[in-house]
mmCIF file of C-alpha atoms in Angstrom:
data_model
loop_
_atom_site.group_PDB
_atom_site.id
_atom_site.type_symbol
_atom_site.label_atom_id
_atom_site.label_comp_id
_atom_site.label_asym_id
_atom_site.label_seq_id
_atom_site.Cartn_x
_atom_site.Cartn_y
_atom_site.Cartn_z
ATOM 1 C CA MET A 1129 39.141 45.586 85.503
ATOM 2 C CA GLU A 1130 40.142 41.921 85.681
ATOM 3 C CA ASN A 1131 36.704 40.997 87.092
ATOM 4 C CA VAL A 1132 34.874 42.371 84.018
ATOM 5 C CA LEU A 1133 35.413 39.158 82.053
ATOM 6 C CA ILE A 1134 34.200 36.863 84.825
ATOM 7 C CA ASN A 1135 30.818 35.226 84.050
ATOM 8 C CA LYS A 1136 28.386 36.294 86.757
ATOM 9 C CA VAL A 1137 24.861 34.907 87.151
ATOM 10 C CA ASP A 1138 24.141 35.983 90.720
ATOM 11 C CA MET A 1139 21.096 38.039 89.711
ATOM 12 C CA LEU A 1140 19.758 35.297 87.418
ATOM 13 C CA GLU A 1141 20.016 32.783 90.266
ATOM 14 C CA SER A 1142 17.694 35.015 92.279
ATOM 15 C CA LEU A 1143 15.192 35.194 89.405
ATOM 16 C CA TYR A 1144 15.162 31.601 88.089
ATOM 17 C CA ASN A 1145 15.385 28.152 89.613
ATOM 18 C CA GLU A 1146 18.142 25.679 88.756
ATOM 19 C CA ASN A 1147 16.186 23.830 86.054
ATOM 20 C CA GLU A 1148 15.238 27.076 84.323
ATOM 21 C CA ILE A 1149 18.851 28.240 84.288
ATOM 22 C CA LYS A 1150 19.885 24.894 82.786
ATOM 23 C CA GLN A 1151 17.339 25.411 79.986
ATOM 24 C CA PHE A 1152 18.884 28.786 79.154
ATOM 25 C CA SER A 1153 22.377 27.289 79.314
ATOM 26 C CA ALA A 1154 21.385 24.641 76.779
ATOM 27 C CA LEU A 1155 20.348 27.204 74.153
ATOM 28 C CA THR A 1156 22.467 27.083 71.020
ATOM 29 C CA ASN A 1157 20.527 29.670 69.003
ATOM 30 C CA THR A 1158 21.833 33.083 70.016
ATOM 31 C CA THR A 1159 19.165 35.121 68.167
ATOM 32 C CA ARG A 1160 15.416 35.532 68.499
ATOM 33 C CA ARG A 1161 14.943 34.407 64.889
ATOM 34 C CA LEU A 1162 12.978 31.177 64.769
ATOM 35 C CA SER A 1163 13.186 30.554 61.024
ATOM 36 C CA ASN A 1164 15.609 31.327 58.234
ATOM 37 C CA LYS A 1165 12.979 30.662 55.603
ATOM 38 C CA ASP A 1166 10.922 33.491 54.074
ATOM 39 C CA GLU A 1167 7.241 33.036 54.893
ATOM 40 C CA ILE A 1168 6.354 35.418 52.028
ATOM 41 C CA THR A 1169 7.922 35.532 48.587
ATOM 42 C CA ILE A 1170 6.674 38.031 46.031
ATOM 43 C CA GLN A 1171 5.225 36.289 42.990
ATOM 44 C CA ALA A 1172 4.055 37.711 39.678
ATOM 45 C CA ASN A 1173 0.487 36.627 40.408
ATOM 46 C CA HIS A 1174 0.501 38.836 43.512
ATOM 47 C CA LEU A 1175 0.849 41.938 41.351
ATOM 48 C CA CYS A 1176 -1.249 44.019 38.986
ATOM 49 C CA GLN A 1177 0.572 46.463 36.714
ATOM 50 C CA SER A 1178 -0.938 49.953 36.630
ATOM 51 C CA ILE A 1179 -0.882 51.788 33.286
ATOM 52 C CA ASP A 1180 -1.974 55.360 32.568
ATOM 53 C CA VAL A 1181 -3.463 55.418 29.065
ATOM 54 C CA ASP A 1182 -4.036 58.718 27.276
ATOM 55 C CA ILE A 1183 -6.742 57.526 24.926
ATOM 56 C CA TYR A 1184 -6.394 60.595 22.703
ATOM 57 C CA LEU A 1185 -2.704 60.122 21.889
ATOM 58 C CA GLU A 1186 -2.170 58.896 18.350
ATOM 59 C CA GLY A 1187 0.414 56.344 17.244
ATOM 60 C CA ASN A 1188 2.884 54.387 19.324
ATOM 61 C CA VAL A 1189 3.918 57.189 21.683
ATOM 62 C CA THR A 1190 4.416 58.107 25.323
ATOM 63 C CA VAL A 1191 4.307 61.470 27.127
ATOM 64 C CA ASP A 1192 6.222 62.141 30.334
ATOM 65 C CA MET A 1193 4.215 62.568 33.534
ATOM 66 C CA ILE A 1194 5.244 65.122 36.171
ATOM 67 C CA ASN A 1195 7.250 63.555 39.032
ATOM 68 C CA MET A 1196 6.744 60.048 37.640
ATOM 69 C CA LYS A 1197 10.106 58.905 36.284
ATOM 70 C CA ASP A 1198 9.818 55.890 33.962
ATOM 71 C CA TYR A 1199 6.035 55.990 34.216
ATOM 72 C CA PRO A 1200 4.620 57.974 31.277
ATOM 73 C CA TYR A 1201 1.196 58.406 29.777
ATOM 74 C CA ARG A 1202 0.896 55.840 27.000
ATOM 75 C CA SER A 1203 -1.112 55.841 23.802
ATOM 76 C CA ILE A 1204 -3.436 52.901 23.240
ATOM 77 C CA GLU A 1205 -1.045 51.445 20.677
ATOM 78 C CA ASN A 1206 1.896 51.811 23.039
ATOM 79 C CA THR A 1207 -0.161 50.326 25.879
ATOM 80 C CA ILE A 1208 -0.821 47.192 23.869
ATOM 81 C CA GLU A 1209 2.885 46.854 23.099
ATOM 82 C CA TYR A 1210 3.711 47.441 26.783
ATOM 83 C CA ILE A 1211 1.262 44.766 27.932
ATOM 84 C CA TYR A 1212 3.072 42.202 25.791
ATOM 85 C CA GLU A 1213 6.236 43.138 27.727
ATOM 86 C CA ILE A 1214 4.417 42.909 31.052
ATOM 87 C CA LYS A 1215 3.202 39.414 30.250
ATOM 88 C CA LYS A 1216 6.784 38.273 29.646
ATOM 89 C CA SER A 1217 7.237 38.775 33.411
ATOM 90 C CA ASN A 1218 4.225 36.478 33.973
ATOM 91 C CA ILE A 1219 2.074 39.381 35.173
ATOM 92 C CA ASN A 1220 -1.327 38.797 33.633
ATOM 93 C CA THR A 1221 -3.360 41.468 35.405
ATOM 94 C CA VAL A 1222 -3.401 45.185 34.565
ATOM 95 C CA LEU A 1223 -5.163 48.271 35.846
ATOM 96 C CA LEU A 1224 -5.860 50.827 33.133
ATOM 97 C CA HIS A 1225 -6.223 54.453 34.197
ATOM 98 C CA LEU A 1226 -7.946 55.857 31.119
ATOM 99 C CA VAL A 1227 -7.088 59.554 30.930
ATOM 100 C CA GLY A 1228 -6.911 62.331 28.385
ATOM 101 C CA ASN A 1229 -10.131 64.328 28.641
ATOM 102 C CA GLU A 1230 -10.445 67.991 29.536
ATOM 103 C CA TYR A 1231 -12.515 69.376 32.405
ATOM 104 C CA GLY A 1232 -16.145 69.973 31.600
ATOM 105 C CA GLN A 1233 -16.254 67.454 28.772
ATOM 106 C CA ASP A 1234 -19.478 65.463 28.407
ATOM 107 C CA PRO A 1235 -18.902 62.403 30.664
ATOM 108 C CA TYR A 1236 -20.968 60.201 28.359
ATOM 109 C CA LYS A 1237 -18.752 61.162 25.417
ATOM 110 C CA VAL A 1238 -15.690 60.329 27.535
ATOM 111 C CA LEU A 1239 -17.319 57.020 28.497
ATOM 112 C CA GLN A 1240 -17.819 56.049 24.880
ATOM 113 C CA ASP A 1241 -14.189 56.896 24.156
ATOM 114 C CA HIS A 1242 -13.223 54.686 27.100
ATOM 115 C CA VAL A 1243 -15.289 51.845 25.679
ATOM 116 C CA GLN A 1244 -13.491 52.065 22.346
ATOM 117 C CA ALA A 1245 -10.115 52.034 24.126
ATOM 118 C CA ILE A 1246 -11.054 48.950 26.158
ATOM 119 C CA GLN A 1247 -12.242 47.183 23.028
ATOM 120 C CA GLN A 1248 -8.985 47.943 21.227
ATOM 121 C CA VAL A 1249 -6.925 46.454 24.045
ATOM 122 C CA ARG A 1250 -9.217 43.454 24.431
ATOM 123 C CA LYS A 1251 -8.858 42.589 20.717
ATOM 124 C CA HIS A 1252 -5.232 41.667 21.411
ATOM 125 C CA PHE A 1253 -5.724 39.705 24.638
ATOM 126 C CA SER A 1254 -8.431 37.216 25.498
ATOM 127 C CA LYS A 1255 -9.871 37.047 28.997
ATOM 128 C CA GLU A 1256 -7.849 33.872 29.566
ATOM 129 C CA GLU A 1257 -4.667 35.746 28.641
ATOM 130 C CA LEU A 1258 -5.201 39.045 30.439
ATOM 131 C CA ASN A 1259 -7.333 40.315 33.320
ATOM 132 C CA ILE A 1260 -8.217 43.990 32.808
ATOM 133 C CA THR A 1261 -9.506 46.301 35.527
ATOM 134 C CA ILE A 1262 -10.572 49.831 34.571
ATOM 135 C CA ASP A 1263 -10.372 52.998 36.675
ATOM 136 C CA PRO A 1264 -13.252 55.331 35.608
ATOM 137 C CA PHE A 1265 -11.766 58.356 37.396
ATOM 138 C CA MET A 1266 -11.477 60.621 34.357
ATOM 139 C CA THR A 1267 -15.037 60.140 33.120
ATOM 140 C CA ALA A 1268 -16.295 62.851 35.470
ATOM 141 C CA PHE A 1269 -13.232 64.414 37.119
ATOM 142 C CA ASN A 1270 -13.894 68.078 37.929
ATOM 143 C CA GLN A 1271 -11.653 71.137 38.086
ATOM 144 C CA ASP A 1272 -11.933 71.255 41.894
ATOM 145 C CA GLY A 1273 -10.757 67.648 42.272
ATOM 146 C CA SER A 1274 -14.191 66.230 42.983
ATOM 147 C CA TRP A 1275 -15.861 63.461 40.987
ATOM 148 C CA GLY A 1276 -19.356 63.327 39.538
ATOM 149 C CA VAL A 1277 -21.875 65.273 37.483
ATOM 150 C CA LYS A 1278 -22.308 68.849 38.708
ATOM 151 C CA ASP A 1279 -24.759 71.653 37.956
ATOM 152 C CA GLU A 1280 -23.811 75.179 36.876
ATOM 153 C CA PHE A 1281 -23.357 76.183 40.524
ATOM 154 C CA GLY A 1282 -20.872 73.383 41.266
ATOM 155 C CA LYS A 1283 -23.309 71.243 43.270
ATOM 156 C CA LEU A 1284 -23.273 67.496 42.738
ATOM 157 C CA LYS A 1285 -26.255 66.269 40.754
ATOM 158 C CA TYR A 1286 -26.723 63.106 42.747
ATOM 159 C CA LEU A 1287 -29.164 61.123 40.639
ATOM 160 C CA GLU A 1288 -27.301 61.986 37.447
ATOM 161 C CA THR A 1289 -24.040 60.857 39.057
ATOM 162 C CA LEU A 1290 -25.557 57.518 40.125
ATOM 163 C CA ASN A 1291 -26.942 57.065 36.623
ATOM 164 C CA LEU A 1292 -23.480 57.702 35.179
ATOM 165 C CA LEU A 1293 -21.995 55.085 37.527
ATOM 166 C CA ALA A 1294 -24.562 52.538 36.307
ATOM 167 C CA GLU A 1295 -23.793 53.375 32.674
ATOM 168 C CA ILE A 1296 -20.046 53.093 33.290
ATOM 169 C CA ALA A 1297 -20.380 49.645 34.876
ATOM 170 C CA THR A 1298 -22.617 48.382 32.092
ATOM 171 C CA ASP A 1299 -20.520 49.731 29.233
ATOM 172 C CA TYR A 1300 -17.178 48.633 30.710
ATOM 173 C CA SER A 1301 -18.474 45.114 31.186
ATOM 174 C CA LEU A 1302 -19.869 44.868 27.659
ATOM 175 C CA ALA A 1303 -16.567 46.199 26.312
ATOM 176 C CA GLY A 1304 -14.682 43.298 27.882
ATOM 177 C CA ALA A 1305 -13.379 44.579 31.222
ATOM 178 C CA ASP A 1306 -12.926 42.054 34.032
ATOM 179 C CA GLY A 1307 -13.032 44.544 36.891
ATOM 180 C CA ILE A 1308 -14.059 48.091 37.698
ATOM 181 C CA ILE A 1309 -12.780 50.426 40.395
ATOM 182 C CA THR A 1310 -15.338 52.183 42.571
ATOM 183 C CA LEU A 1311 -13.715 55.376 43.762
ATOM 184 C CA GLY A 1312 -14.837 55.747 47.374
ATOM 185 C CA ARG A 1313 -16.336 59.188 46.737
ATOM 186 C CA VAL A 1314 -20.112 58.919 46.288
ATOM 187 C CA GLU A 1315 -22.771 57.409 48.552
ATOM 188 C CA GLY A 1316 -24.177 54.188 47.096
ATOM 189 C CA GLU A 1317 -21.601 53.819 44.304
ATOM 190 C CA VAL A 1318 -20.996 50.117 44.983
ATOM 191 C CA GLU A 1319 -24.699 49.378 45.275
ATOM 192 C CA VAL A 1320 -25.658 51.042 41.983
ATOM 193 C CA THR A 1321 -22.718 49.382 40.242
ATOM 194 C CA LYS A 1322 -23.784 45.972 41.576
ATOM 195 C CA LYS A 1323 -27.390 46.495 40.477
ATOM 196 C CA ALA A 1324 -26.325 47.580 36.988
ATOM 197 C CA LEU A 1325 -24.110 44.517 36.567
ATOM 198 C CA ALA A 1326 -26.814 42.182 37.867
ATOM 199 C CA LYS A 1327 -29.232 43.616 35.318
ATOM 200 C CA ILE A 1328 -27.008 42.375 32.461
ATOM 201 C CA SER A 1329 -25.941 39.200 34.316
ATOM 202 C CA SER A 1330 -22.318 40.378 34.353
ATOM 203 C CA ASN A 1331 -19.642 38.760 36.519
ATOM 204 C CA MET A 1332 -17.321 41.774 36.262
ATOM 205 C CA LYS A 1333 -15.716 42.293 39.665
ATOM 206 C CA ILE A 1334 -16.283 45.420 41.724
ATOM 207 C CA LYS A 1335 -13.015 46.555 43.284
ATOM 208 C CA SER A 1336 -13.693 49.259 45.827
ATOM 209 C CA PHE A 1337 -11.440 52.007 47.161
ATOM 210 C CA SER A 1338 -13.560 51.762 50.309
ATOM 211 C CA GLN A 1339 -11.297 53.682 52.688
ATOM 212 C CA ASN A 1340 -10.208 56.317 50.147
ATOM 213 C CA THR A 1341 -8.697 59.212 52.127
ATOM 214 C CA GLU A 1342 -7.715 62.804 51.426
ATOM 215 C CA THR A 1343 -4.084 61.769 50.968
ATOM 216 C CA THR A 1344 -2.211 64.581 49.226
ATOM 217 C CA ASN A 1345 0.668 62.313 48.185
ATOM 218 C CA ALA A 1346 -1.776 60.245 46.112
ATOM 219 C CA TYR A 1347 -1.456 62.775 43.302
ATOM 220 C CA MET A 1348 2.211 63.602 42.810
ATOM 221 C CA TYR A 1349 1.471 64.404 39.173
ATOM 222 C CA LEU A 1350 -0.876 67.242 40.270
ATOM 223 C CA GLU A 1351 1.734 69.268 42.130
ATOM 224 C CA ASN A 1352 0.791 72.423 40.222
ATOM 225 C CA LEU A 1353 -2.899 71.997 41.019
ATOM 226 C CA PRO A 1354 -3.098 72.219 44.833
ATOM 227 C CA ASP A 1355 -6.817 73.004 44.685
ATOM 228 C CA GLN A 1356 -7.417 69.432 43.529
ATOM 229 C CA LEU A 1357 -5.687 67.756 46.454
ATOM 230 C CA GLU A 1358 -8.577 68.318 48.907
ATOM 231 C CA THR A 1359 -11.697 67.001 47.223
ATOM 232 C CA GLY A 1360 -14.176 67.180 50.098
ATOM 233 C CA GLN A 1361 -15.456 63.742 49.048
ATOM 234 C CA LYS A 1362 -12.952 61.392 50.669
ATOM 235 C CA ILE A 1363 -12.394 60.314 54.276
ATOM 236 C CA LEU A 1364 -10.079 62.389 56.453
ATOM 237 C CA VAL A 1365 -6.717 60.739 57.115
ATOM 238 C CA GLY A 1366 -6.726 58.856 60.421
ATOM 239 C CA ASN A 1367 -10.528 58.575 60.694
ATOM 240 C CA LEU A 1368 -10.392 54.835 61.280
ATOM 241 C CA THR A 1369 -14.010 54.464 62.405
ATOM 242 C CA GLU A 1370 -15.314 55.858 59.116
ATOM 243 C CA MET A 1371 -12.859 53.791 57.074
ATOM 244 C CA ASN A 1372 -13.977 50.576 58.753
ATOM 245 C CA LEU A 1373 -17.625 51.545 58.380
ATOM 246 C CA ARG A 1374 -17.210 52.166 54.652
ATOM 247 C CA THR A 1375 -15.448 48.820 54.231
ATOM 248 C CA ILE A 1376 -18.349 46.971 55.846
ATOM 249 C CA LEU A 1377 -20.955 48.930 53.891
ATOM 250 C CA ASP A 1378 -19.230 48.300 50.568
ATOM 251 C CA ILE A 1379 -19.195 44.571 51.284
ATOM 252 C CA HIS A 1380 -22.889 44.790 52.156
ATOM 253 C CA GLU A 1381 -23.584 46.615 48.873
ATOM 254 C CA GLY A 1382 -21.746 44.045 46.787
ATOM 255 C CA ALA A 1383 -18.016 44.751 46.525
ATOM 256 C CA ASP A 1384 -15.961 41.747 45.415
ATOM 257 C CA VAL A 1385 -12.559 43.188 46.345
ATOM 258 C CA ILE A 1386 -11.744 45.757 49.029
ATOM 259 C CA ILE A 1387 -8.657 47.640 47.865
ATOM 260 C CA VAL A 1388 -6.793 49.465 50.608
ATOM 261 C CA LYS A 1389 -5.452 52.774 49.332
ATOM 262 C CA PRO A 1390 -2.722 53.687 50.107
ATOM 263 C CA ILE A 1391 -0.935 50.369 50.557
ATOM 264 C CA GLU A 1392 0.875 51.645 53.659
ATOM 265 C CA ASN A 1393 -2.354 51.288 55.681
ATOM 266 C CA PHE A 1394 -1.476 47.739 56.714
ATOM 267 C CA HIS A 1395 -3.799 48.004 59.715
ATOM 268 C CA LEU A 1396 -6.736 48.433 57.316
ATOM 269 C CA ILE A 1397 -5.714 45.343 55.363
ATOM 270 C CA THR A 1398 -5.631 43.346 58.596
ATOM 271 C CA LEU A 1399 -8.933 44.774 59.835
ATOM 272 C CA THR A 1400 -10.596 44.062 56.492
ATOM 273 C CA LEU A 1401 -9.363 40.466 56.625
ATOM 274 C CA ASP A 1402 -10.821 40.185 60.122
ATOM 275 C CA PHE A 1403 -14.192 41.569 59.008
ATOM 276 C CA ILE A 1404 -14.565 39.146 56.092
ATOM 277 C CA THR A 1405 -13.610 36.115 58.187
ATOM 278 C CA ASN A 1406 -15.271 36.958 61.498
ATOM 279 C CA THR A 1407 -18.778 38.404 61.608
ATOM 280 C CA GLN A 1408 -18.492 38.770 65.376
ATOM 281 C CA SER A 1409 -15.827 41.414 64.729
ATOM 282 C CA VAL A 1410 -18.260 43.170 62.380
ATOM 283 C CA ALA A 1411 -21.021 43.144 64.982
ATOM 284 C CA ALA A 1412 -18.678 44.338 67.730
ATOM 285 C CA PHE A 1413 -17.474 47.230 65.596
ATOM 286 C CA LEU A 1414 -20.942 48.306 64.426
ATOM 287 C CA ASN A 1415 -22.157 48.266 68.033
ATOM 288 C CA SER A 1416 -19.153 50.210 69.333
ATOM 289 C CA ALA A 1417 -19.642 53.659 70.848
ATOM 290 C CA LYS A 1418 -17.633 55.405 68.110
ATOM 291 C CA ALA A 1419 -19.549 53.717 65.293
ATOM 292 C CA LYS A 1420 -22.915 54.446 66.926
ATOM 293 C CA GLU A 1421 -22.014 58.099 67.372
ATOM 294 C CA LEU A 1422 -21.123 58.403 63.691
ATOM 295 C CA LEU A 1423 -24.242 56.532 62.590
ATOM 296 C CA GLU A 1424 -26.642 58.611 64.667
ATOM 297 C CA ALA A 1425 -25.515 61.656 62.707
ATOM 298 C CA ASN A 1426 -26.008 59.838 59.391
ATOM 299 C CA PRO A 1427 -29.449 58.162 59.286
ATOM 300 C CA PHE A 1428 -29.153 57.086 55.614
ATOM 301 C CA VAL A 1429 -26.065 55.060 56.436
ATOM 302 C CA LYS A 1430 -27.493 53.882 59.766
ATOM 303 C CA HIS A 1431 -30.398 52.263 57.935
ATOM 304 C CA LYS A 1432 -27.975 50.089 55.955
ATOM 305 C CA VAL A 1433 -26.064 49.171 59.097
ATOM 306 C CA ASP A 1434 -29.315 48.127 60.763
ATOM 307 C CA GLN A 1435 -29.900 45.791 57.809
ATOM 308 C CA ILE A 1436 -26.488 44.195 58.348
ATOM 309 C CA LEU A 1437 -27.019 43.710 62.077
ATOM 310 C CA ALA A 1438 -30.490 42.269 61.492
ATOM 311 C CA ASP A 1439 -29.063 39.452 59.333
ATOM 312 C CA LEU A 1440 -25.416 38.752 60.037
ATOM 313 C CA ASP A 1441 -25.716 35.367 58.317
ATOM 314 C CA ALA A 1442 -26.511 37.132 55.034
ATOM 315 C CA PHE A 1443 -23.523 39.416 55.543
ATOM 316 C CA GLU A 1444 -21.294 36.421 56.264
ATOM 317 C CA ALA A 1445 -22.429 34.824 53.007
ATOM 318 C CA LYS A 1446 -21.433 37.970 51.115
ATOM 319 C CA CYS A 1447 -18.025 37.927 52.798
ATOM 320 C CA ALA A 1448 -17.304 34.386 51.617
ATOM 321 C CA GLY A 1449 -16.192 35.534 48.189
ATOM 322 C CA VAL A 1450 -14.599 38.862 49.144
ATOM 323 C CA THR A 1451 -10.844 39.319 48.764
ATOM 324 C CA VAL A 1452 -8.448 42.098 49.774
ATOM 325 C CA GLY A 1453 -6.099 44.140 47.623
ATOM 326 C CA ALA A 1454 -3.894 47.183 48.057
ATOM 327 C CA TYR A 1455 -2.930 50.135 45.886
ATOM 328 C CA SER A 1456 0.390 51.969 45.742
ATOM 329 C CA VAL A 1457 -0.351 55.658 45.168
ATOM 330 C CA SER A 1458 1.791 57.905 42.994
ATOM 331 C CA GLY A 1459 3.496 59.394 46.058
ATOM 332 C CA THR A 1460 4.775 55.950 47.013
ATOM 333 C CA TYR A 1461 6.034 55.429 43.472
ATOM 334 C CA PHE A 1462 7.782 58.817 43.620
ATOM 335 C CA ILE A 1463 9.503 57.915 46.893
ATOM 336 C CA HIS A 1464 10.770 54.615 45.503
ATOM 337 C CA LYS A 1465 12.057 56.238 42.318
ATOM 338 C CA SER A 1466 13.732 58.990 44.329
ATOM 339 C CA PHE A 1467 15.568 56.408 46.411
ATOM 340 C CA GLU A 1468 16.500 54.550 43.248
ATOM 341 C CA LYS A 1469 18.071 57.749 41.904
ATOM 342 C CA GLU A 1470 19.870 58.648 45.133
ATOM 343 C CA LYS A 1471 20.774 55.221 46.538
ATOM 344 C CA GLY A 1472 20.523 52.853 43.576
ATOM 345 C CA GLY A 1473 18.113 50.198 42.393
ATOM 346 C CA ARG A 1474 19.093 47.656 45.026
ATOM 347 C CA PHE A 1475 18.137 49.999 47.849
ATOM 348 C CA SER A 1476 14.841 50.944 46.208
ATOM 349 C CA LEU A 1477 14.049 47.301 45.545
ATOM 350 C CA GLY A 1478 14.641 46.562 49.227
ATOM 351 C CA LEU A 1479 12.054 49.171 50.192
ATOM 352 C CA MET A 1480 9.516 47.770 47.747
ATOM 353 C CA ASP A 1481 10.227 44.208 48.832
ATOM 354 C CA GLU A 1482 9.490 45.104 52.448
ATOM 355 C CA LEU A 1483 6.351 47.068 51.547
ATOM 356 C CA LEU A 1484 4.864 44.335 49.381
ATOM 357 C CA LYS A 1485 5.710 41.487 51.743
ATOM 358 C CA ASN A 1486 3.990 43.315 54.595
ATOM 359 C CA ALA A 1487 0.878 43.921 52.482
ATOM 360 C CA ILE A 1488 0.772 40.346 51.175
ATOM 361 C CA SER A 1489 1.213 38.881 54.658
ATOM 362 C CA ALA A 1490 -1.489 41.189 56.073
ATOM 363 C CA ALA A 1491 -4.023 39.984 53.476
ATOM 364 C CA GLY A 1492 -3.147 36.331 54.006
ATOM 365 C CA ASP A 1493 -4.935 33.759 51.881
ATOM 366 C CA ARG A 1494 -7.591 36.322 50.885
ATOM 367 C CA LEU A 1495 -5.188 38.435 48.832
ATOM 368 C CA ASP A 1496 -6.513 39.605 45.475
ATOM 369 C CA SER A 1497 -3.557 41.598 44.131
ATOM 370 C CA ILE A 1498 -1.306 44.582 44.749
ATOM 371 C CA LEU A 1499 -1.904 47.353 42.194
ATOM 372 C CA ASP A 1500 1.441 49.020 41.575
ATOM 373 C CA ARG A 1501 3.092 51.156 38.914
ATOM 374 C CA ASN A 1502 6.350 49.320 39.647
ATOM 375 C CA ALA A 1503 4.967 45.786 39.324
ATOM 376 C CA MET A 1504 6.922 44.673 36.260
ATOM 377 C CA TRP A 1505 10.127 46.347 37.481
ATOM 378 C CA ILE A 1506 9.862 44.496 40.798
ATOM 379 C CA ILE A 1507 9.507 41.079 39.141
ATOM 380 C CA GLN A 1508 12.324 41.782 36.692
ATOM 381 C CA ASN A 1509 14.731 42.894 39.441
ATOM 382 C CA LYS A 1510 13.885 40.822 42.511
#
């Protein structure tokens, strides 16, 4: 037992020469950490506060949302009051989920109600004071969880759906919105949105849920509606080839911001950053065996990919202005609030701090913003 404390380097001497051993002996830092300075610090301008607005609630009221502690539906009046509070934390960007319609309601009637809601909010905040992005999800949300205009047999009316997307983009822009979410559900949704905005010379940004997947934890507030959790419109979880393909196609069609949803898909943030900064990566992916196999089965999409490959310089020019964002789904919010309840705010804040820092670092200098229901809480408590 006495020999246990003796310093032995016999094995090292057989692996390293004398000079190398001296270099190890001279080390004073006993950890692998190279820096004690945070490379990433979470700032208010990194974040966009999500707000669910029930446009049919009257007065200054809120209504609790299932599984979403401290995150209610808000009336328009309450939303305006809440935005003033958000701005006190130096967060000047919001995402408005405009909700409140019933299934089967005329989407154009819902759209006009959305326009009035946007106008009411915009009256209180100039574009210099507040950047507003709108989620059009509830304009044509169906009982089965799908999105778009359907016929009496439940089949998507494709041309009517594209027309609705063009109307939404036009009306949102004229109402004063700064950005619009494209949902990652319908073929050509970015392209038709871009064309509609170009027609009115609008600079409203297109923020695309390009890799939108059938993630059941994205809708914690729909726990009693399991039939809506599998829409049949979104990409299957783990289908990376299709997610990357959709990212590239949305950039080609005119997306300004690629928003990775859910935020936990850090690999997609990194891959998106690579695509918008390195066209050789785009070409290599589009010419890969997996991509070609998928494209051969989808000639409509293949035609657009052929256009990209035929003029990579044009694609590179489009990428120059593209940024990357990320979206925390309701399931992520639920997890953080559950930990806050069970382990306390400090523990929950630690989880969010790690999540956001990883997303921000993955996006690098092309970060747009992180869309999160907890944005203000994070800034107030960090």
